[in-house]
XYZ file of C-alpha atoms in Angstrom:
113
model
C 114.279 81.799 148.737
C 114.369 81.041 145.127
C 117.140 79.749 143.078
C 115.923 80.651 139.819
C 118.175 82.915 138.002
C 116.520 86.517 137.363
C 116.846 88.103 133.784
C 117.035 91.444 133.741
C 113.611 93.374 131.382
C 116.102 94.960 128.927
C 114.970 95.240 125.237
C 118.018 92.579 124.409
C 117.031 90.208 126.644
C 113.141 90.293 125.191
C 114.561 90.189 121.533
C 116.736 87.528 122.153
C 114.067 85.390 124.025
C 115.191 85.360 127.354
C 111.902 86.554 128.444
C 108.489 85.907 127.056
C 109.124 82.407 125.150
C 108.651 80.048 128.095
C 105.373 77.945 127.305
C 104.846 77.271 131.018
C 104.040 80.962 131.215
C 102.269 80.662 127.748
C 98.221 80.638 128.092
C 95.960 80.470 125.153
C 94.191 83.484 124.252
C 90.273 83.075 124.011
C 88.605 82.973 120.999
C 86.580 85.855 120.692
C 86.425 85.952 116.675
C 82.698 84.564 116.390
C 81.270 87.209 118.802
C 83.492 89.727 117.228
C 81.898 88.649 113.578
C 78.240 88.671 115.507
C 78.850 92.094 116.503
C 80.022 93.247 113.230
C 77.719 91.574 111.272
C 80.203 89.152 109.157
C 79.927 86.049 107.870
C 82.699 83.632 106.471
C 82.439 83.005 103.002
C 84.827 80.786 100.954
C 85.342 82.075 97.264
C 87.935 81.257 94.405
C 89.675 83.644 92.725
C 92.129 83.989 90.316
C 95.965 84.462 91.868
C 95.957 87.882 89.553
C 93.004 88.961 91.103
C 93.793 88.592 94.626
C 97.425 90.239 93.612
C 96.114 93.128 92.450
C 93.878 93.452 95.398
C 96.916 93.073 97.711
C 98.910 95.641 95.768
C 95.856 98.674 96.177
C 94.852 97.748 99.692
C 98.734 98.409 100.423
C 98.511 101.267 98.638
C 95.140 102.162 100.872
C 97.037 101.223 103.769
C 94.326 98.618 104.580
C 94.431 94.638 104.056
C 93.293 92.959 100.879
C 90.592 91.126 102.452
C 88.620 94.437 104.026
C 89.429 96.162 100.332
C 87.382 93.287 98.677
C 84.539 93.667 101.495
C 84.382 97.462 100.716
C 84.713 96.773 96.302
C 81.775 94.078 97.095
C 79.449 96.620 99.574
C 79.860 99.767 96.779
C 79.298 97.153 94.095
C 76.058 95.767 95.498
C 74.743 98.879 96.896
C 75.477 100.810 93.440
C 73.559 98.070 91.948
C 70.609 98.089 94.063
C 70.148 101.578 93.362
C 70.411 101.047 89.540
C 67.874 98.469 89.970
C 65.660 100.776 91.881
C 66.004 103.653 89.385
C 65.263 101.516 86.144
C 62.144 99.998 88.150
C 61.066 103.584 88.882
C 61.307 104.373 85.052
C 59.579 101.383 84.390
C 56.691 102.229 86.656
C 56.897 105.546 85.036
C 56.338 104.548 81.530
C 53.484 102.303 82.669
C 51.492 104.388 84.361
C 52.335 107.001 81.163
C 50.958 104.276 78.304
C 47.687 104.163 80.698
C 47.347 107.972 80.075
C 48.871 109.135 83.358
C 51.340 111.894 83.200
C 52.271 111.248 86.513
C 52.045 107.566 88.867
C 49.535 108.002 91.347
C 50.618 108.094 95.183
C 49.240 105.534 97.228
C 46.382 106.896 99.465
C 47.259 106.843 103.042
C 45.330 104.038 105.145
């Protein structure tokens, strides 16, 4: 039979750290963040910013209810994907007025192979 003294589980006794803050029960957690960024498709990037920048991030993602960091992914993917399709819509125009100064009222599709 043991001797050790048993704690009761009561909410006090976790709070005050009767229970759960003995490090010979403590064990490491894996580190699962690499296949979690594989999975997701992330990669760490390191960046400087200005402090007023990275404030004013803070203050709308807590205002999004969402952390600054995955506010700044989402401002980045909407600001690279509206500027793709910019690019894509002046290259179009471009093609356009080519194919117009060669006489054509309308670019040609390519024929199918």
């Amino acid at each position: 039979m043991s001797n050790a003294k048993k704690i009761p589980g009561t909410v006090e006794a976790w709070e005050q750290g009767d229970l759960g803050e003995d490090e010979a029960h403590a064990v490491v957690a894996p580190d699962e963040s690499a296949a979690l960024d594989r999975a997701l498709g992330l990669q760490a990037v390191s960046i400087r910013l200005q402090k007023s920048l990275i404030s004013d991030f803070k203050f709308l993602a807590e205002e999004h209810g969402m952390g600054y960091q995955p506010l700044m992914r989402e401002a980045l993917r909407r600001f690279a994907e509206a500027e793709m399709k910019r690019l894509a819509v002046k290259y179009a125009n471009e093609r356009r007025r080519g194919a117009a100064a060669q006489g054509d009222s309308k670019p040609k599709r390519p024929k199918a192979a």
